[in-house]
Structure formats: structure tokens, C-alpha cells
Amino acid sequence: MQDLDLLSIREQFNKEQILLCFNGPITRSLIEEIGNALKNYLQANDAEPSAAMDVFGTYIEMTQNIRHYATSKGYSEIEGAATIVVARHESTHYAILAGNIVEREDAQLLSQRVEALAGMNKAELKAAYKQQLRMPRDQDATTGAGLGLLDIARKSSKPLNANLVDTENGKALFSLLAIV
């Protein structure tokens, strides 16, 4: 840890306009605390209220998805850790990037889902959202009605971007980038 060049990390954060960065195990209370800090930061920097809510909502959805996935797979704190970055993107947008370790098969399915959503225009995303809203919900499901990813895609000003990096033991680092 002594060899860590904090100045270069700080300079990189400033260059990339990174507002928030977190890496580690993520709990419900931590999601809430980081979310509150993000919301306060956006308000203090005069972000448009609608943009601030979209950034906050996207952050919450991404981190809750990571937490639910890690819990459903019985991952340890280390395996279930998340990496989250929120940065300014151009003058009026924000980039929200979140990643976690997932089973390779799940990562491939999720990447295909993101790719399909990225190919849809706003009207198609709205129609898909409404269709999903009308679908019956599985009573045994431990997560929501499957609307989260669609909601993120609808809030995004550019198509969602997923990335996979294979790791060991049949797993991959899955990351999702949304520009809001």
C-alpha cells in the first residue's frame, strides 16, 4: 500500500471528472449512504433536478442488482464486491459505471440483454417497459419485476454498454455503463 501513488490517482480522477468511486463489499446501508452522498453532491453542484434523480436512480438500480445477485449466488464478501464509478460526461451528462463478478453464463445472457436494449430507440424502450410492467410477477422471485435494466436504458441518453472480462473459475467481471 505504501507504493500506491495517491497523487496520480487523484490526477486521474480529476482528469476523468470522477465524482464518486467505490470498490468493495456492498451492503444495503452502504448503498444508501453512498446514494445520499451522491445526491448531496449533485444538489450542491447545481445538477438539474431531473438529471440528479436519474443519476441517483440509475446508481441505486445498479448497486441493488449487484447486491441481489451476490446474495442469490451465496457469494462471499470478496466475490460479491462491487466497483462503482460516477463521473461527469461532457457538460450536461453523467456516466454511471458499475461492475461485479458474475457466473460467465449469466454474464453472457446479461450482455445479450443489454445489447438488445442498446438497439432499441426511446419508443421501443417505452413499449418494452410497459409490456414488462403488465407481465405477471413470479411470486417466488426474490427481485423485482425485471424492470430495472429497462428503466436504466430509458433514462440513458446513449445506448447502454456492457463489458465482460473473463476471470478464473468460470466467472467474469461484468460491467455496465449508462450515460444519463
PDB file of N, CA and C in Angstrom, residues 68-147:
ATOM      1  N   HIS A  68     -28.238  -7.987  -4.944  1.00  0.00           N
ATOM      2  CA  HIS A  68     -29.183  -9.106  -5.068  1.00  0.00           C
ATOM      3  C   HIS A  68     -28.520 -10.307  -5.743  1.00  0.00           C
ATOM      4  N   TYR A  69     -27.732 -10.057  -6.777  1.00  0.00           N
ATOM      5  CA  TYR A  69     -27.073 -11.142  -7.489  1.00  0.00           C
ATOM      6  C   TYR A  69     -26.096 -11.863  -6.560  1.00  0.00           C
ATOM      7  N   ALA A  70     -25.257 -11.103  -5.879  1.00  0.00           N
ATOM      8  CA  ALA A  70     -24.260 -11.712  -4.982  1.00  0.00           C
ATOM      9  C   ALA A  70     -24.938 -12.530  -3.894  1.00  0.00           C
ATOM     10  N   THR A  71     -26.025 -12.007  -3.356  1.00  0.00           N
ATOM     11  CA  THR A  71     -26.775 -12.712  -2.311  1.00  0.00           C
ATOM     12  C   THR A  71     -27.392 -14.001  -2.859  1.00  0.00           C
ATOM     13  N   SER A  72     -27.982 -13.916  -4.057  1.00  0.00           N
ATOM     14  CA  SER A  72     -28.641 -15.089  -4.645  1.00  0.00           C
ATOM     15  C   SER A  72     -27.639 -16.209  -4.955  1.00  0.00           C
ATOM     16  N   LYS A  73     -26.393 -15.841  -5.234  1.00  0.00           N
ATOM     17  CA  LYS A  73     -25.364 -16.835  -5.547  1.00  0.00           C
ATOM     18  C   LYS A  73     -24.600 -17.285  -4.307  1.00  0.00           C
ATOM     19  N   GLY A  74     -24.875 -16.682  -3.173  1.00  0.00           N
ATOM     20  CA  GLY A  74     -24.180 -17.053  -1.944  1.00  0.00           C
ATOM     21  C   GLY A  74     -22.718 -16.657  -1.957  1.00  0.00           C
ATOM     22  N   TYR A  75     -22.390 -15.599  -2.687  1.00  0.00           N
ATOM     23  CA  TYR A  75     -21.001 -15.146  -2.779  1.00  0.00           C
ATOM     24  C   TYR A  75     -20.501 -14.610  -1.441  1.00  0.00           C
ATOM     25  N   SER A  76     -19.208 -14.787  -1.233  1.00  0.00           N
ATOM     26  CA  SER A  76     -18.558 -14.197  -0.070  1.00  0.00           C
ATOM     27  C   SER A  76     -18.489 -12.690  -0.258  1.00  0.00           C
ATOM     28  N   GLU A  77     -18.047 -11.973   0.781  1.00  0.00           N
ATOM     29  CA  GLU A  77     -17.906 -10.518   0.665  1.00  0.00           C
ATOM     30  C   GLU A  77     -16.976 -10.146  -0.483  1.00  0.00           C
ATOM     31  N   ILE A  78     -15.894 -10.875  -0.635  1.00  0.00           N
ATOM     32  CA  ILE A  78     -14.909 -10.572  -1.688  1.00  0.00           C
ATOM     33  C   ILE A  78     -15.519 -10.851  -3.062  1.00  0.00           C
ATOM     34  N   GLU A  79     -16.145 -12.024  -3.238  1.00  0.00           N
ATOM     35  CA  GLU A  79     -16.756 -12.357  -4.523  1.00  0.00           C
ATOM     36  C   GLU A  79     -17.908 -11.406  -4.863  1.00  0.00           C
ATOM     37  N   GLY A  80     -18.628 -10.949  -3.851  1.00  0.00           N
ATOM     38  CA  GLY A  80     -19.791 -10.098  -4.058  1.00  0.00           C
ATOM     39  C   GLY A  80     -19.470  -8.617  -4.111  1.00  0.00           C
ATOM     40  N   ALA A  81     -18.191  -8.273  -4.122  1.00  0.00           N
ATOM     41  CA  ALA A  81     -17.787  -6.868  -4.123  1.00  0.00           C
ATOM     42  C   ALA A  81     -18.213  -6.175  -5.414  1.00  0.00           C
ATOM     43  N   ALA A  82     -18.401  -4.882  -5.304  1.00  0.00           N
ATOM     44  CA  ALA A  82     -18.798  -4.068  -6.447  1.00  0.00           C
ATOM     45  C   ALA A  82     -17.753  -2.991  -6.698  1.00  0.00           C
ATOM     46  N   THR A  83     -17.673  -2.569  -7.942  1.00  0.00           N
ATOM     47  CA  THR A  83     -16.873  -1.408  -8.307  1.00  0.00           C
ATOM     48  C   THR A  83     -17.826  -0.438  -8.980  1.00  0.00           C
ATOM     49  N   ILE A  84     -17.887   0.780  -8.448  1.00  0.00           N
ATOM     50  CA  ILE A  84     -18.833   1.778  -8.924  1.00  0.00           C
ATOM     51  C   ILE A  84     -18.099   3.086  -9.158  1.00  0.00           C
ATOM     52  N   VAL A  85     -18.354   3.693 -10.314  1.00  0.00           N
ATOM     53  CA  VAL A  85     -17.759   4.989 -10.647  1.00  0.00           C
ATOM     54  C   VAL A  85     -18.866   5.880 -11.196  1.00  0.00           C
ATOM     55  N   VAL A  86     -18.934   7.098 -10.681  1.00  0.00           N
ATOM     56  CA  VAL A  86     -19.850   8.106 -11.218  1.00  0.00           C
ATOM     57  C   VAL A  86     -18.989   9.293 -11.615  1.00  0.00           C
ATOM     58  N   ALA A  87     -19.147   9.736 -12.862  1.00  0.00           N
ATOM     59  CA  ALA A  87     -18.316  10.823 -13.378  1.00  0.00           C
ATOM     60  C   ALA A  87     -19.156  11.768 -14.232  1.00  0.00           C
ATOM     61  N   ARG A  88     -18.655  12.982 -14.372  1.00  0.00           N
ATOM     62  CA  ARG A  88     -19.251  13.914 -15.341  1.00  0.00           C
ATOM     63  C   ARG A  88     -18.945  13.363 -16.721  1.00  0.00           C
ATOM     64  N   HIS A  89     -19.869  13.562 -17.633  1.00  0.00           N
ATOM     65  CA  HIS A  89     -19.663  13.148 -19.016  1.00  0.00           C
ATOM     66  C   HIS A  89     -20.117  14.302 -19.888  1.00  0.00           C
ATOM     67  N   GLU A  90     -19.169  14.897 -20.548  1.00  0.00           N
ATOM     68  CA  GLU A  90     -19.447  16.108 -21.302  1.00  0.00           C
ATOM     69  C   GLU A  90     -19.978  17.154 -20.320  1.00  0.00           C
ATOM     70  N   SER A  91     -20.669  18.155 -20.786  1.00  0.00           N
ATOM     71  CA  SER A  91     -21.051  19.235 -19.868  1.00  0.00           C
ATOM     72  C   SER A  91     -22.366  18.991 -19.138  1.00  0.00           C
ATOM     73  N   THR A  92     -23.260  18.221 -19.709  1.00  0.00           N
ATOM     74  CA  THR A  92     -24.588  18.089 -19.098  1.00  0.00           C
ATOM     75  C   THR A  92     -24.977  16.659 -18.754  1.00  0.00           C
ATOM     76  N   HIS A  93     -24.075  15.729 -18.885  1.00  0.00           N
ATOM     77  CA  HIS A  93     -24.400  14.328 -18.630  1.00  0.00           C
ATOM     78  C   HIS A  93     -23.480  13.744 -17.555  1.00  0.00           C
ATOM     79  N   TYR A  94     -23.882  12.570 -17.085  1.00  0.00           N
ATOM     80  CA  TYR A  94     -23.113  11.823 -16.095  1.00  0.00           C
ATOM     81  C   TYR A  94     -22.957  10.396 -16.587  1.00  0.00           C
ATOM     82  N   ALA A  95     -21.823   9.800 -16.276  1.00  0.00           N
ATOM     83  CA  ALA A  95     -21.569   8.398 -16.591  1.00  0.00           C
ATOM     84  C   ALA A  95     -21.634   7.612 -15.294  1.00  0.00           C
ATOM     85  N   ILE A  96     -22.416   6.552 -15.288  1.00  0.00           N
ATOM     86  CA  ILE A  96     -22.505   5.660 -14.138  1.00  0.00           C
ATOM     87  C   ILE A  96     -22.020   4.299 -14.624  1.00  0.00           C
ATOM     88  N   LEU A  97     -20.946   3.828 -14.008  1.00  0.00           N
ATOM     89  CA  LEU A  97     -20.323   2.563 -14.390  1.00  0.00           C
ATOM     90  C   LEU A  97     -20.283   1.681 -13.152  1.00  0.00           C
ATOM     91  N   ALA A  98     -20.829   0.487 -13.278  1.00  0.00           N
ATOM     92  CA  ALA A  98     -20.824  -0.445 -12.143  1.00  0.00           C
ATOM     93  C   ALA A  98     -20.456  -1.831 -12.652  1.00  0.00           C
ATOM     94  N   GLY A  99     -19.682  -2.544 -11.845  1.00  0.00           N
ATOM     95  CA  GLY A  99     -19.280  -3.880 -12.236  1.00  0.00           C
ATOM     96  C   GLY A  99     -19.148  -4.804 -11.048  1.00  0.00           C
ATOM     97  N   ASN A 100     -19.260  -6.088 -11.337  1.00  0.00           N
ATOM     98  CA  ASN A 100     -19.103  -7.112 -10.309  1.00  0.00           C
ATOM     99  C   ASN A 100     -18.780  -8.450 -10.965  1.00  0.00           C
ATOM    100  N   ILE A 101     -18.324  -9.375 -10.153  1.00  0.00           N
ATOM    101  CA  ILE A 101     -18.020 -10.725 -10.624  1.00  0.00           C
ATOM    102  C   ILE A 101     -19.323 -11.512 -10.703  1.00  0.00           C
ATOM    103  N   VAL A 102     -19.527 -12.173 -11.853  1.00  0.00           N
ATOM    104  CA  VAL A 102     -20.723 -12.990 -12.061  1.00  0.00           C
ATOM    105  C   VAL A 102     -20.323 -14.314 -12.718  1.00  0.00           C
ATOM    106  N   GLU A 103     -21.231 -15.255 -12.688  1.00  0.00           N
ATOM    107  CA  GLU A 103     -21.006 -16.512 -13.399  1.00  0.00           C
ATOM    108  C   GLU A 103     -20.938 -16.189 -14.890  1.00  0.00           C
ATOM    109  N   ARG A 104     -20.011 -16.807 -15.608  1.00  0.00           N
ATOM    110  CA  ARG A 104     -19.786 -16.485 -17.017  1.00  0.00           C
ATOM    111  C   ARG A 104     -21.071 -16.638 -17.845  1.00  0.00           C
ATOM    112  N   GLU A 105     -21.830 -17.700 -17.602  1.00  0.00           N
ATOM    113  CA  GLU A 105     -23.085 -17.908 -18.353  1.00  0.00           C
ATOM    114  C   GLU A 105     -24.062 -16.769 -18.097  1.00  0.00           C
ATOM    115  N   ASP A 106     -24.177 -16.347 -16.844  1.00  0.00           N
ATOM    116  CA  ASP A 106     -25.070 -15.233 -16.511  1.00  0.00           C
ATOM    117  C   ASP A 106     -24.598 -13.946 -17.181  1.00  0.00           C
ATOM    118  N   ALA A 107     -23.290 -13.755 -17.215  1.00  0.00           N
ATOM    119  CA  ALA A 107     -22.721 -12.551 -17.830  1.00  0.00           C
ATOM    120  C   ALA A 107     -23.038 -12.505 -19.321  1.00  0.00           C
ATOM    121  N   GLN A 108     -22.943 -13.647 -19.979  1.00  0.00           N
ATOM    122  CA  GLN A 108     -23.225 -13.682 -21.411  1.00  0.00           C
ATOM    123  C   GLN A 108     -24.697 -13.388 -21.687  1.00  0.00           C
ATOM    124  N   LEU A 109     -25.595 -13.952 -20.886  1.00  0.00           N
ATOM    125  CA  LEU A 109     -27.029 -13.686 -21.054  1.00  0.00           C
ATOM    126  C   LEU A 109     -27.345 -12.217 -20.802  1.00  0.00           C
ATOM    127  N   LEU A 110     -26.748 -11.669 -19.761  1.00  0.00           N
ATOM    128  CA  LEU A 110     -26.976 -10.265 -19.432  1.00  0.00           C
ATOM    129  C   LEU A 110     -26.419  -9.348 -20.516  1.00  0.00           C
ATOM    130  N   SER A 111     -25.267  -9.690 -21.046  1.00  0.00           N
ATOM    131  CA  SER A 111     -24.682  -8.906 -22.139  1.00  0.00           C
ATOM    132  C   SER A 111     -25.590  -8.912 -23.366  1.00  0.00           C
ATOM    133  N   GLN A 112     -26.172 -10.074 -23.666  1.00  0.00           N
ATOM    134  CA  GLN A 112     -27.099 -10.162 -24.793  1.00  0.00           C
ATOM    135  C   GLN A 112     -28.337  -9.299 -24.546  1.00  0.00           C
ATOM    136  N   ARG A 113     -28.815  -9.286 -23.324  1.00  0.00           N
ATOM    137  CA  ARG A 113     -29.982  -8.461 -22.966  1.00  0.00           C
ATOM    138  C   ARG A 113     -29.644  -6.980 -23.126  1.00  0.00           C
ATOM    139  N   VAL A 114     -28.474  -6.570 -22.642  1.00  0.00           N
ATOM    140  CA  VAL A 114     -28.052  -5.174 -22.768  1.00  0.00           C
ATOM    141  C   VAL A 114     -27.900  -4.802 -24.242  1.00  0.00           C
ATOM    142  N   GLU A 115     -27.316  -5.710 -25.024  1.00  0.00           N
ATOM    143  CA  GLU A 115     -27.139  -5.448 -26.454  1.00  0.00           C
ATOM    144  C   GLU A 115     -28.493  -5.260 -27.144  1.00  0.00           C
ATOM    145  N   ALA A 116     -29.469  -6.075 -26.774  1.00  0.00           N
ATOM    146  CA  ALA A 116     -30.811  -5.939 -27.355  1.00  0.00           C
ATOM    147  C   ALA A 116     -31.422  -4.589 -26.980  1.00  0.00           C
ATOM    148  N   LEU A 117     -31.279  -4.192 -25.730  1.00  0.00           N
ATOM    149  CA  LEU A 117     -31.805  -2.901 -25.288  1.00  0.00           C
ATOM    150  C   LEU A 117     -31.084  -1.744 -25.980  1.00  0.00           C
ATOM    151  N   ALA A 118     -29.788  -1.890 -26.183  1.00  0.00           N
ATOM    152  CA  ALA A 118     -29.000  -0.832 -26.827  1.00  0.00           C
ATOM    153  C   ALA A 118     -29.450  -0.603 -28.264  1.00  0.00           C
ATOM    154  N   GLY A 119     -30.040  -1.613 -28.872  1.00  0.00           N
ATOM    155  CA  GLY A 119     -30.524  -1.485 -30.246  1.00  0.00           C
ATOM    156  C   GLY A 119     -31.909  -0.875 -30.363  1.00  0.00           C
ATOM    157  N   MET A 120     -32.539  -0.584 -29.227  1.00  0.00           N
ATOM    158  CA  MET A 120     -33.893  -0.032 -29.249  1.00  0.00           C
ATOM    159  C   MET A 120     -33.865   1.493 -29.165  1.00  0.00           C
ATOM    160  N   ASN A 121     -34.838   2.115 -29.819  1.00  0.00           N
ATOM    161  CA  ASN A 121     -34.998   3.565 -29.683  1.00  0.00           C
ATOM    162  C   ASN A 121     -35.891   3.854 -28.473  1.00  0.00           C
ATOM    163  N   LYS A 122     -36.104   5.128 -28.172  1.00  0.00           N
ATOM    164  CA  LYS A 122     -36.865   5.515 -26.969  1.00  0.00           C
ATOM    165  C   LYS A 122     -38.292   4.952 -26.997  1.00  0.00           C
ATOM    166  N   ALA A 123     -38.940   4.984 -28.151  1.00  0.00           N
ATOM    167  CA  ALA A 123     -40.316   4.468 -28.254  1.00  0.00           C
ATOM    168  C   ALA A 123     -40.354   2.962 -28.003  1.00  0.00           C
ATOM    169  N   GLU A 124     -39.382   2.246 -28.541  1.00  0.00           N
ATOM    170  CA  GLU A 124     -39.319   0.796 -28.332  1.00  0.00           C
ATOM    171  C   GLU A 124     -39.023   0.456 -26.873  1.00  0.00           C
ATOM    172  N   LEU A 125     -38.162   1.241 -26.244  1.00  0.00           N
ATOM    173  CA  LEU A 125     -37.864   1.022 -24.824  1.00  0.00           C
ATOM    174  C   LEU A 125     -39.101   1.262 -23.973  1.00  0.00           C
ATOM    175  N   LYS A 126     -39.846   2.304 -24.298  1.00  0.00           N
ATOM    176  CA  LYS A 126     -41.075   2.615 -23.554  1.00  0.00           C
ATOM    177  C   LYS A 126     -42.092   1.483 -23.713  1.00  0.00           C
ATOM    178  N   ALA A 127     -42.245   0.985 -24.933  1.00  0.00           N
ATOM    179  CA  ALA A 127     -43.176  -0.116 -25.187  1.00  0.00           C
ATOM    180  C   ALA A 127     -42.742  -1.379 -24.449  1.00  0.00           C
ATOM    181  N   ALA A 128     -41.440  -1.676 -24.457  1.00  0.00           N
ATOM    182  CA  ALA A 128     -40.924  -2.855 -23.755  1.00  0.00           C
ATOM    183  C   ALA A 128     -41.145  -2.718 -22.257  1.00  0.00           C
ATOM    184  N   TYR A 129     -40.967  -1.510 -21.724  1.00  0.00           N
ATOM    185  CA  TYR A 129     -41.175  -1.250 -20.301  1.00  0.00           C
ATOM    186  C   TYR A 129     -42.643  -1.504 -19.940  1.00  0.00           C
ATOM    187  N   LYS A 130     -43.556  -0.958 -20.747  1.00  0.00           N
ATOM    188  CA  LYS A 130     -44.987  -1.140 -20.485  1.00  0.00           C
ATOM    189  C   LYS A 130     -45.387  -2.606 -20.582  1.00  0.00           C
ATOM    190  N   GLN A 131     -44.813  -3.308 -21.567  1.00  0.00           N
ATOM    191  CA  GLN A 131     -45.104  -4.736 -21.717  1.00  0.00           C
ATOM    192  C   GLN A 131     -44.620  -5.510 -20.488  1.00  0.00           C
ATOM    193  N   GLN A 132     -43.407  -5.213 -20.022  1.00  0.00           N
ATOM    194  CA  GLN A 132     -42.860  -5.889 -18.851  1.00  0.00           C
ATOM    195  C   GLN A 132     -43.675  -5.579 -17.603  1.00  0.00           C
ATOM    196  N   LEU A 133     -44.179  -4.367 -17.532  1.00  0.00           N
ATOM    197  CA  LEU A 133     -45.000  -3.938 -16.401  1.00  0.00           C
ATOM    198  C   LEU A 133     -46.283  -4.762 -16.306  1.00  0.00           C
ATOM    199  N   ARG A 134     -46.821  -5.146 -17.458  1.00  0.00           N
ATOM    200  CA  ARG A 134     -48.071  -5.912 -17.497  1.00  0.00           C
ATOM    201  C   ARG A 134     -47.863  -7.406 -17.281  1.00  0.00           C
ATOM    202  N   MET A 135     -46.621  -7.868 -17.363  1.00  0.00           N
ATOM    203  CA  MET A 135     -46.342  -9.300 -17.221  1.00  0.00           C
ATOM    204  C   MET A 135     -46.608  -9.734 -15.781  1.00  0.00           C
ATOM    205  N   PRO A 136     -47.147 -10.947 -15.588  1.00  0.00           N
ATOM    206  CA  PRO A 136     -47.344 -11.427 -14.216  1.00  0.00           C
ATOM    207  C   PRO A 136     -45.996 -11.625 -13.525  1.00  0.00           C
ATOM    208  N   ARG A 137     -45.958 -11.278 -12.275  1.00  0.00           N
ATOM    209  CA  ARG A 137     -44.721 -11.392 -11.499  1.00  0.00           C
ATOM    210  C   ARG A 137     -44.680 -12.740 -10.792  1.00  0.00           C
ATOM    211  N   ASP A 138     -43.526 -13.380 -10.834  1.00  0.00           N
ATOM    212  CA  ASP A 138     -43.321 -14.659 -10.158  1.00  0.00           C
ATOM    213  C   ASP A 138     -43.369 -14.417  -8.654  1.00  0.00           C
ATOM    214  N   GLN A 139     -44.288 -15.067  -7.979  1.00  0.00           N
ATOM    215  CA  GLN A 139     -44.459 -14.879  -6.534  1.00  0.00           C
ATOM    216  C   GLN A 139     -43.234 -15.313  -5.738  1.00  0.00           C
ATOM    217  N   ASP A 140     -42.458 -16.243  -6.287  1.00  0.00           N
ATOM    218  CA  ASP A 140     -41.269 -16.747  -5.591  1.00  0.00           C
ATOM    219  C   ASP A 140     -40.021 -15.936  -5.903  1.00  0.00           C
ATOM    220  N   ALA A 141     -40.140 -14.933  -6.764  1.00  0.00           N
ATOM    221  CA  ALA A 141     -38.971 -14.136  -7.158  1.00  0.00           C
ATOM    222  C   ALA A 141     -38.450 -13.339  -5.970  1.00  0.00           C
ATOM    223  N   THR A 142     -37.125 -13.280  -5.872  1.00  0.00           N
ATOM    224  CA  THR A 142     -36.507 -12.524  -4.775  1.00  0.00           C
ATOM    225  C   THR A 142     -36.138 -11.113  -5.210  1.00  0.00           C
ATOM    226  N   THR A 143     -36.320 -10.829  -6.501  1.00  0.00           N
ATOM    227  CA  THR A 143     -36.011  -9.491  -7.013  1.00  0.00           C
ATOM    228  C   THR A 143     -37.282  -8.870  -7.561  1.00  0.00           C
ATOM    229  N   GLY A 144     -37.145  -7.754  -8.221  1.00  0.00           N
ATOM    230  CA  GLY A 144     -38.292  -7.024  -8.750  1.00  0.00           C
ATOM    231  C   GLY A 144     -38.907  -7.699  -9.956  1.00  0.00           C
ATOM    232  N   ALA A 145     -39.660  -6.925 -10.705  1.00  0.00           N
ATOM    233  CA  ALA A 145     -40.398  -7.451 -11.840  1.00  0.00           C
ATOM    234  C   ALA A 145     -39.589  -7.431 -13.133  1.00  0.00           C
ATOM    235  N   GLY A 146     -38.276  -7.222 -13.058  1.00  0.00           N
ATOM    236  CA  GLY A 146     -37.442  -7.208 -14.247  1.00  0.00           C
ATOM    237  C   GLY A 146     -37.454  -5.879 -14.978  1.00  0.00           C
ATOM    238  N   LEU A 147     -37.864  -4.838 -14.292  1.00  0.00           N
ATOM    239  CA  LEU A 147     -37.980  -3.522 -14.906  1.00  0.00           C
ATOM    240  C   LEU A 147     -36.708  -2.691 -14.788  1.00  0.00           C
TER     241      LEU A 147
END
